[in-house]
Amino acid sequence: MKGVRKTSLLYIIPLIAILAIPMLCWNVYAQQYNSGGTEVIWGHIYPPSGGTYHYHTVGYFAWSAEWRDTFSGIGDGYIYMGGTEGTTSWYCGGQQWWSQPNQIMYNIKVIKIKDLTNQTEYTDPNVIYNNHVYFWGGYVKPQGSQYVDTIVDLLWAIVQTKTGFSFPNPFKLISGSTNVGSSYNEITVYGSGSLSEFFTFVKFNYANGFTYTHTYEVTCRLTWIASFSIWVEGGLQGRNPIEGEDIISPESGQAVDIAYAAATIDIKFIVTP
């Protein structure tokens, strides 16, 4: 729509700190957990000609990450990322507007490797991107892990806090999964639907100057970018004769813009001899 401007939300509100869970193995294995969420804000000029610039809450975005923070160099670690999008509708200028979930981008990038045996840090991309950290066996899917309920409950808590709604959680899941390719040192995938997950195994490669007898700490940056399409009614508004509520058919509307939400955290895991 002419006159509509794109803006993006960039406010991340951490809601849950770190949870450590011991696991059985020869070494001390543990899992770390982190999550958070935010409102999605979008702004535009309305009416398109001679109007004023103002903002709307167009949705809610929640994210979650879980990873193995210690594993043997001959074994595998893993990283799990989840994200979910809650949409909403609103009135502006006598027209009904609403949001719909688009894609969520997941990115994992190695940003530092530290040799804990001799305290040497490697941040030079020429060293980091020398095929030391391998992501493999990954998949993207809309549901499946034990943390799905946590992500959905987190999103709903945000909605309740911001809106005061108290009725049961309305967010639904769908089935299906997609395998993704392997990659060294950085991997990017895309999930679709209102809720999606990304899981990948992590293998440490001792090649190119690293030694099997040393212990290494790897820092990865995890990034989520969620997108929401913005719609506005294109025809006359209807009325539900049973519920007495205003209704609008998506077929009578048009997409006019896209709003974005983003979150980033750094995680660490230790690779032992």
XYZ file of N, CA, C and O in Angstrom, residues 27-145:
476
model
N 32.505 -38.145 31.424
C 32.809 -36.770 31.786
C 31.539 -36.112 32.332
O 30.463 -36.693 32.331
N 31.662 -34.885 32.799
C 30.496 -34.167 33.302
C 29.805 -33.497 32.109
O 30.329 -32.566 31.528
N 28.641 -34.002 31.766
C 27.872 -33.456 30.663
C 26.706 -32.661 31.238
O 26.129 -33.027 32.242
N 26.347 -31.584 30.598
C 25.240 -30.782 31.091
C 24.538 -30.113 29.927
O 25.060 -30.051 28.813
N 23.350 -29.633 30.186
C 22.606 -28.873 29.213
C 22.361 -27.473 29.756
O 22.148 -27.306 30.946
N 22.429 -26.503 28.878
C 22.094 -25.133 29.244
C 20.837 -24.728 28.491
O 20.614 -25.160 27.355
N 20.019 -23.878 29.119
C 18.745 -23.494 28.530
C 18.556 -21.991 28.677
O 18.884 -21.424 29.712
N 18.048 -21.349 27.624
C 17.851 -19.911 27.660
C 16.667 -19.556 26.753
O 16.488 -20.169 25.699
N 15.857 -18.577 27.157
C 14.714 -18.200 26.334
C 14.307 -16.764 26.623
O 14.736 -16.155 27.594
N 13.460 -16.223 25.781
C 12.979 -14.860 25.949
C 11.912 -14.535 24.925
O 11.531 -15.382 24.114
N 11.411 -13.321 24.967
C 10.361 -12.958 24.026
C 10.113 -11.462 24.011
O 10.640 -10.719 24.834
N 9.291 -11.013 23.055
C 9.045 -9.590 22.891
C 7.796 -9.344 22.071
O 7.298 -10.242 21.382
N 7.291 -8.123 22.138
C 6.252 -7.680 21.218
C 6.887 -7.323 19.878
O 8.054 -6.938 19.809
N 6.096 -7.417 18.813
C 6.532 -6.993 17.490
C 5.818 -5.673 17.171
O 4.585 -5.603 17.194
N 6.581 -4.632 16.908
C 6.035 -3.306 16.651
C 6.242 -2.940 15.181
O 7.318 -3.165 14.625
N 5.207 -2.372 14.575
C 5.276 -1.958 13.162
C 4.655 -0.580 13.033
O 3.634 -0.274 13.674
N 5.262 0.297 12.221
C 4.770 1.653 12.065
C 4.450 1.996 10.617
O 5.035 1.422 9.694
N 3.516 2.930 10.427
C 3.169 3.374 9.073
C 2.518 4.758 9.144
O 2.149 5.245 10.203
N 2.403 5.368 7.965
C 1.677 6.630 7.836
C 0.242 6.317 7.422
O 0.006 5.597 6.439
N -0.713 6.797 8.193
C -2.113 6.564 7.845
C -2.932 7.813 8.164
O -2.791 8.371 9.259
N -3.799 8.260 7.229
C -3.967 7.725 5.872
C -2.729 7.966 5.011
O -1.908 8.823 5.339
N -2.606 7.218 3.920
C -1.385 7.295 3.101
C -1.064 8.701 2.622
O 0.088 9.064 2.469
N -2.092 9.499 2.369
C -1.872 10.864 1.897
C -2.209 11.848 3.017
O -3.357 11.958 3.447
N -1.174 12.534 3.509
C -1.391 13.553 4.523
C -1.636 13.022 5.914
O -2.101 13.766 6.787
N -1.322 11.766 6.157
C -1.555 11.181 7.464
C -0.397 11.379 8.415
O 0.553 12.109 8.134
N -0.467 10.718 9.552
C 0.589 10.789 10.562
C 1.234 9.423 10.738
O 0.621 8.384 10.471
N 2.478 9.438 11.189
C 3.230 8.202 11.399
C 2.981 7.707 12.821
O 3.157 8.451 13.782
N 2.549 6.445 12.942
C 2.289 5.880 14.260
C 2.537 4.373 14.234
O 2.717 3.775 13.171
N 2.529 3.771 15.430
C 2.930 2.371 15.577
C 1.772 1.510 16.058
O 0.833 1.984 16.698
N 1.893 0.185 15.762
C 0.941 -0.804 16.247
C 1.715 -2.013 16.774
O 2.805 -2.337 16.277
N 1.150 -2.684 17.766
C 1.643 -4.012 18.143
C 1.010 -5.000 17.183
O -0.217 -5.156 17.155
N 1.837 -5.657 16.370
C 1.314 -6.516 15.296
C 1.548 -7.995 15.564
O 1.177 -8.847 14.751
N 2.188 -8.340 16.677
C 2.416 -9.746 16.968
C 3.336 -9.914 18.158
O 3.726 -8.944 18.825
N 3.689 -11.155 18.408
C 4.549 -11.517 19.527
C 5.537 -12.572 19.043
O 5.191 -13.475 18.287
N 6.786 -12.438 19.492
C 7.843 -13.365 19.078
C 8.542 -13.904 20.312
O 8.927 -13.136 21.198
N 8.662 -15.215 20.394
C 9.373 -15.847 21.508
C 10.418 -16.804 20.946
O 10.238 -17.396 19.886
N 11.523 -16.939 21.659
C 12.611 -17.797 21.212
C 13.128 -18.643 22.366
O 12.930 -18.315 23.533
N 13.800 -19.733 22.022
C 14.339 -20.627 23.038
C 15.569 -21.327 22.479
O 15.636 -21.608 21.279
N 16.545 -21.591 23.335
C 17.757 -22.307 22.931
C 18.148 -23.296 24.022
O 17.977 -23.025 25.213
N 18.643 -24.438 23.606
C 19.122 -25.458 24.537
C 20.333 -26.121 23.890
O 20.334 -26.366 22.677
N 21.392 -26.362 24.660
C 22.592 -26.930 24.065
C 23.358 -27.753 25.100
O 23.237 -27.551 26.300
N 24.166 -28.672 24.619
C 25.063 -29.445 25.480
C 26.325 -28.622 25.671
O 26.992 -28.260 24.705
N 26.661 -28.326 26.919
C 27.762 -27.391 27.142
C 29.100 -28.070 27.361
O 30.125 -27.392 27.428
N 29.135 -29.390 27.460
C 30.403 -30.120 27.594
C 30.279 -31.462 26.889
O 29.304 -32.185 27.101
N 31.268 -31.788 26.055
C 31.268 -33.110 25.417
C 32.690 -33.461 24.995
O 33.558 -32.593 24.883
N 32.915 -34.736 24.798
C 34.237 -35.224 24.412
C 34.513 -34.932 22.947
O 33.596 -34.921 22.120
N 35.798 -34.731 22.642
C 36.184 -34.487 21.263
C 35.900 -35.641 20.328
O 35.824 -35.447 19.119
N 35.736 -36.842 20.871
C 35.405 -37.985 20.026
C 33.882 -38.193 19.958
O 33.408 -39.129 19.313
N 33.130 -37.326 20.629
C 31.676 -37.429 20.627
C 31.036 -36.222 19.973
O 31.683 -35.467 19.244
N 29.759 -36.049 20.229
C 29.001 -34.971 19.609
C 28.303 -34.122 20.656
O 27.799 -34.629 21.659
N 28.274 -32.845 20.392
C 27.393 -31.956 21.120
C 26.160 -31.700 20.274
O 25.964 -32.324 19.230
N 25.324 -30.790 20.704
C 24.173 -30.415 19.902
C 23.706 -29.019 20.305
O 24.003 -28.525 21.385
N 22.980 -28.386 19.412
C 22.347 -27.086 19.672
C 20.909 -27.172 19.190
O 20.648 -27.629 18.068
N 19.986 -26.757 20.028
C 18.571 -26.731 19.682
C 18.065 -25.288 19.772
O 18.311 -24.610 20.770
N 17.408 -24.810 18.730
C 16.822 -23.466 18.715
C 15.343 -23.581 18.365
O 14.977 -24.337 17.460
N 14.509 -22.833 19.069
C 13.093 -22.821 18.759
C 12.595 -21.397 18.679
O 13.143 -20.492 19.312
N 11.567 -21.181 17.876
C 10.982 -19.852 17.772
C 9.509 -19.952 17.441
O 9.067 -20.902 16.796
N 8.732 -18.989 17.892
C 7.301 -18.999 17.611
C 6.777 -17.584 17.421
O 7.292 -16.635 18.009
N 5.775 -17.469 16.574
C 5.192 -16.184 16.214
C 3.705 -16.179 16.559
O 2.961 -17.047 16.111
N 3.287 -15.213 17.360
C 1.875 -15.025 17.643
C 1.384 -13.792 16.916
O 2.024 -12.745 16.939
N 0.249 -13.899 16.228
C -0.259 -12.794 15.423
C -1.482 -12.156 16.081
O -2.066 -12.714 17.007
N -1.845 -10.996 15.574
C -2.976 -10.274 16.157
C -3.637 -9.434 15.072
O -3.185 -9.380 13.926
N -4.727 -8.756 15.406
C -5.403 -7.858 14.477
C -5.722 -6.547 15.200
O -5.742 -6.496 16.438
N -5.966 -5.507 14.442
C -6.230 -4.196 15.031
C -6.981 -3.340 14.009
O -7.058 -3.676 12.826
N -7.567 -2.248 14.492
C -8.260 -1.296 13.623
C -7.429 -0.029 13.494
O -6.824 0.430 14.459
N -7.421 0.514 12.279
C -6.727 1.774 12.022
C -7.458 2.482 10.893
O -7.635 1.903 9.809
N -7.912 3.711 11.148
C -8.597 4.478 10.118
C -9.880 3.846 9.631
O -10.247 4.000 8.455
N -10.578 3.110 10.509
C -11.828 2.472 10.122
C -11.658 1.193 9.345
O -12.637 0.587 8.908
N -10.419 0.732 9.160
C -10.163 -0.522 8.452
C -9.573 -1.545 9.419
O -8.886 -1.190 10.380
N -9.840 -2.817 9.123
C -9.242 -3.874 9.923
C -7.919 -4.304 9.306
O -7.799 -4.489 8.097
N -6.932 -4.429 10.183
C -5.595 -4.888 9.803
C -5.292 -6.151 10.601
O -5.824 -6.351 11.691
N -4.405 -6.983 10.076
C -3.989 -8.156 10.836
C -2.605 -8.609 10.364
O -2.140 -8.205 9.302
N -1.956 -9.426 11.178
C -0.634 -9.960 10.839
C -0.739 -11.464 10.623
O -1.640 -12.126 11.155
N 0.180 -11.984 9.839
C 0.281 -13.421 9.605
C 1.746 -13.828 9.743
O 2.640 -13.074 9.364
N 2.026 -15.028 10.289
C 3.424 -15.457 10.448
C 4.070 -15.774 9.109
O 3.443 -16.372 8.235
N 5.302 -15.353 8.944
C 6.097 -15.711 7.772
C 7.155 -16.726 8.208
O 6.839 -17.681 8.883
N 8.402 -16.476 7.863
C 9.494 -17.390 8.191
C 10.238 -16.936 9.437
O 10.196 -15.773 9.826
N 10.930 -17.891 10.066
C 11.913 -17.583 11.091
C 13.262 -18.082 10.591
O 13.401 -19.249 10.215
N 14.227 -17.184 10.553
C 15.582 -17.576 10.166
C 16.367 -17.943 11.416
O 16.337 -17.221 12.419
N 17.085 -19.059 11.357
C 17.971 -19.494 12.432
C 19.408 -19.481 11.921
O 19.688 -19.998 10.838
N 20.292 -18.877 12.699
C 21.695 -18.833 12.305
C 22.574 -19.172 13.498
O 22.336 -18.695 14.611
N 23.582 -20.027 13.275
C 24.590 -20.353 14.279
C 25.957 -20.039 13.671
O 26.275 -20.517 12.583
N 26.751 -19.227 14.372
C 28.055 -18.832 13.852
C 29.099 -18.904 14.958
O 28.896 -18.381 16.049
N 30.211 -19.553 14.660
C 31.321 -19.625 15.611
C 32.041 -18.283 15.622
O 32.449 -17.784 14.561
N 32.184 -17.673 16.796
C 32.842 -16.363 16.856
C 34.153 -16.395 17.641
O 34.939 -15.457 17.554
N 34.395 -17.468 18.430
C 35.659 -17.543 19.162
C 35.939 -18.986 19.572
O 35.026 -19.740 19.908
N 37.213 -19.351 19.532
C 37.680 -20.638 20.063
C 38.822 -20.342 21.024
O 39.750 -19.608 20.688
N 38.750 -20.897 22.227
C 39.794 -20.671 23.220
C 40.392 -22.000 23.647
O 39.668 -22.942 24.001
N 41.703 -22.088 23.602
C 42.427 -23.252 24.097
C 42.579 -23.093 25.612
O 43.374 -22.272 26.077
N 41.799 -23.848 26.380
C 41.841 -23.710 27.835
C 43.097 -24.323 28.438
O 43.440 -24.028 29.582
N 43.793 -25.148 27.670
C 45.024 -25.764 28.172
C 46.154 -24.762 28.229
O 46.928 -24.710 29.201
N 46.291 -23.919 27.215
C 47.368 -22.912 27.221
C 46.840 -21.479 27.206
O 47.606 -20.537 27.046
N 45.497 -21.301 27.357
C 44.848 -19.984 27.461
C 45.008 -19.128 26.199
O 44.971 -17.902 26.272
N 45.131 -19.752 25.046
C 45.218 -19.017 23.789
C 43.823 -18.834 23.208
O 43.051 -19.791 23.113
N 43.495 -17.586 22.825
C 42.201 -17.297 22.229
C 42.350 -17.086 20.727
O 43.287 -16.431 20.273
N 41.399 -17.619 19.980
C 41.391 -17.478 18.531
C 40.100 -16.768 18.123
O 39.006 -17.319 18.271
N 40.231 -15.529 17.631
C 39.090 -14.785 17.125
C 39.267 -14.397 15.661
O 38.324 -13.892 15.039
N 40.465 -14.622 15.130
C 40.735 -14.319 13.731
C 39.893 -15.251 12.853
O 39.983 -16.470 12.973
N 39.056 -14.703 11.972
C 38.237 -15.562 11.113
C 39.048 -16.568 10.317
O 38.561 -17.658 10.007
N 40.284 -16.214 9.968
C 41.115 -17.139 9.207
C 41.451 -18.391 10.012
O 41.726 -19.450 9.447
N 41.444 -18.267 11.350
C 41.685 -19.427 12.210
C 40.368 -20.127 12.526
O 40.242 -21.345 12.419
N 39.363 -19.327 12.914
C 38.069 -19.916 13.282
C 37.457 -20.674 12.112
O 36.949 -21.784 12.275
N 37.516 -20.070 10.924
C 36.897 -20.699 9.766
C 37.870 -21.634 9.057
O 37.946 -21.677 7.849
N 38.576 -22.411 9.845
C 39.517 -23.392 9.303
C 39.003 -24.796 9.568
O 39.753 -25.704 9.892
N 37.673 -24.937 9.469
C 37.002 -26.232 9.572
C 37.206 -26.905 10.921
O 37.492 -28.091 11.013
N 37.037 -26.156 12.007
C 37.173 -26.727 13.344
C 35.840 -27.181 13.945
O 35.821 -28.112 14.750
N 34.756 -26.507 13.611
C 33.456 -26.837 14.192
C 32.512 -27.241 13.066
O 32.271 -26.471 12.125
N 31.975 -28.445 13.174
C 31.171 -29.024 12.105
C 29.738 -29.232 12.590
O 29.506 -29.864 13.625
N 28.760 -28.666 11.867
C 27.352 -28.862 12.177
C 26.792 -29.916 11.218
O 26.933 -29.770 10.005
N 26.153 -30.938 11.772
C 25.672 -32.022 10.908
C 24.386 -32.628 11.489
O 24.029 -32.406 12.634
N 23.713 -33.435 10.641
C 22.520 -34.145 11.089
C 21.396 -33.235 11.502
O 20.556 -33.610 12.328
N 21.350 -32.025 10.951
C 20.355 -31.057 11.387
C 19.000 -31.257 10.738
O 18.869 -31.891 9.695
N 17.982 -30.715 11.368
C 16.653 -30.707 10.786
C 15.877 -29.502 11.298
O 16.151 -28.970 12.365
N 14.901 -29.091 10.512
C 13.964 -28.049 10.906
C 12.583 -28.674 10.907
O 12.223 -29.385 9.972
N 11.811 -28.414 11.947
C 10.446 -28.935 11.960
C 9.556 -28.074 12.852
O 10.042 -27.392 13.754
N 8.249 -28.138 12.608
C 7.332 -27.299 13.385
C 7.061 -27.803 14.795
O 6.504 -27.067 15.585
N 7.381 -29.028 15.103
C 7.152 -29.510 16.465
C 8.006 -30.738 16.717
O 8.590 -31.291 15.806
N 8.098 -31.189 17.972
C 8.762 -32.455 18.199
C 9.568 -32.558 19.470
O 9.553 -33.593 20.121
N 10.304 -31.521 19.864
C 11.190 -31.680 20.999
C 10.440 -31.498 22.313
O 9.303 -31.028 22.363
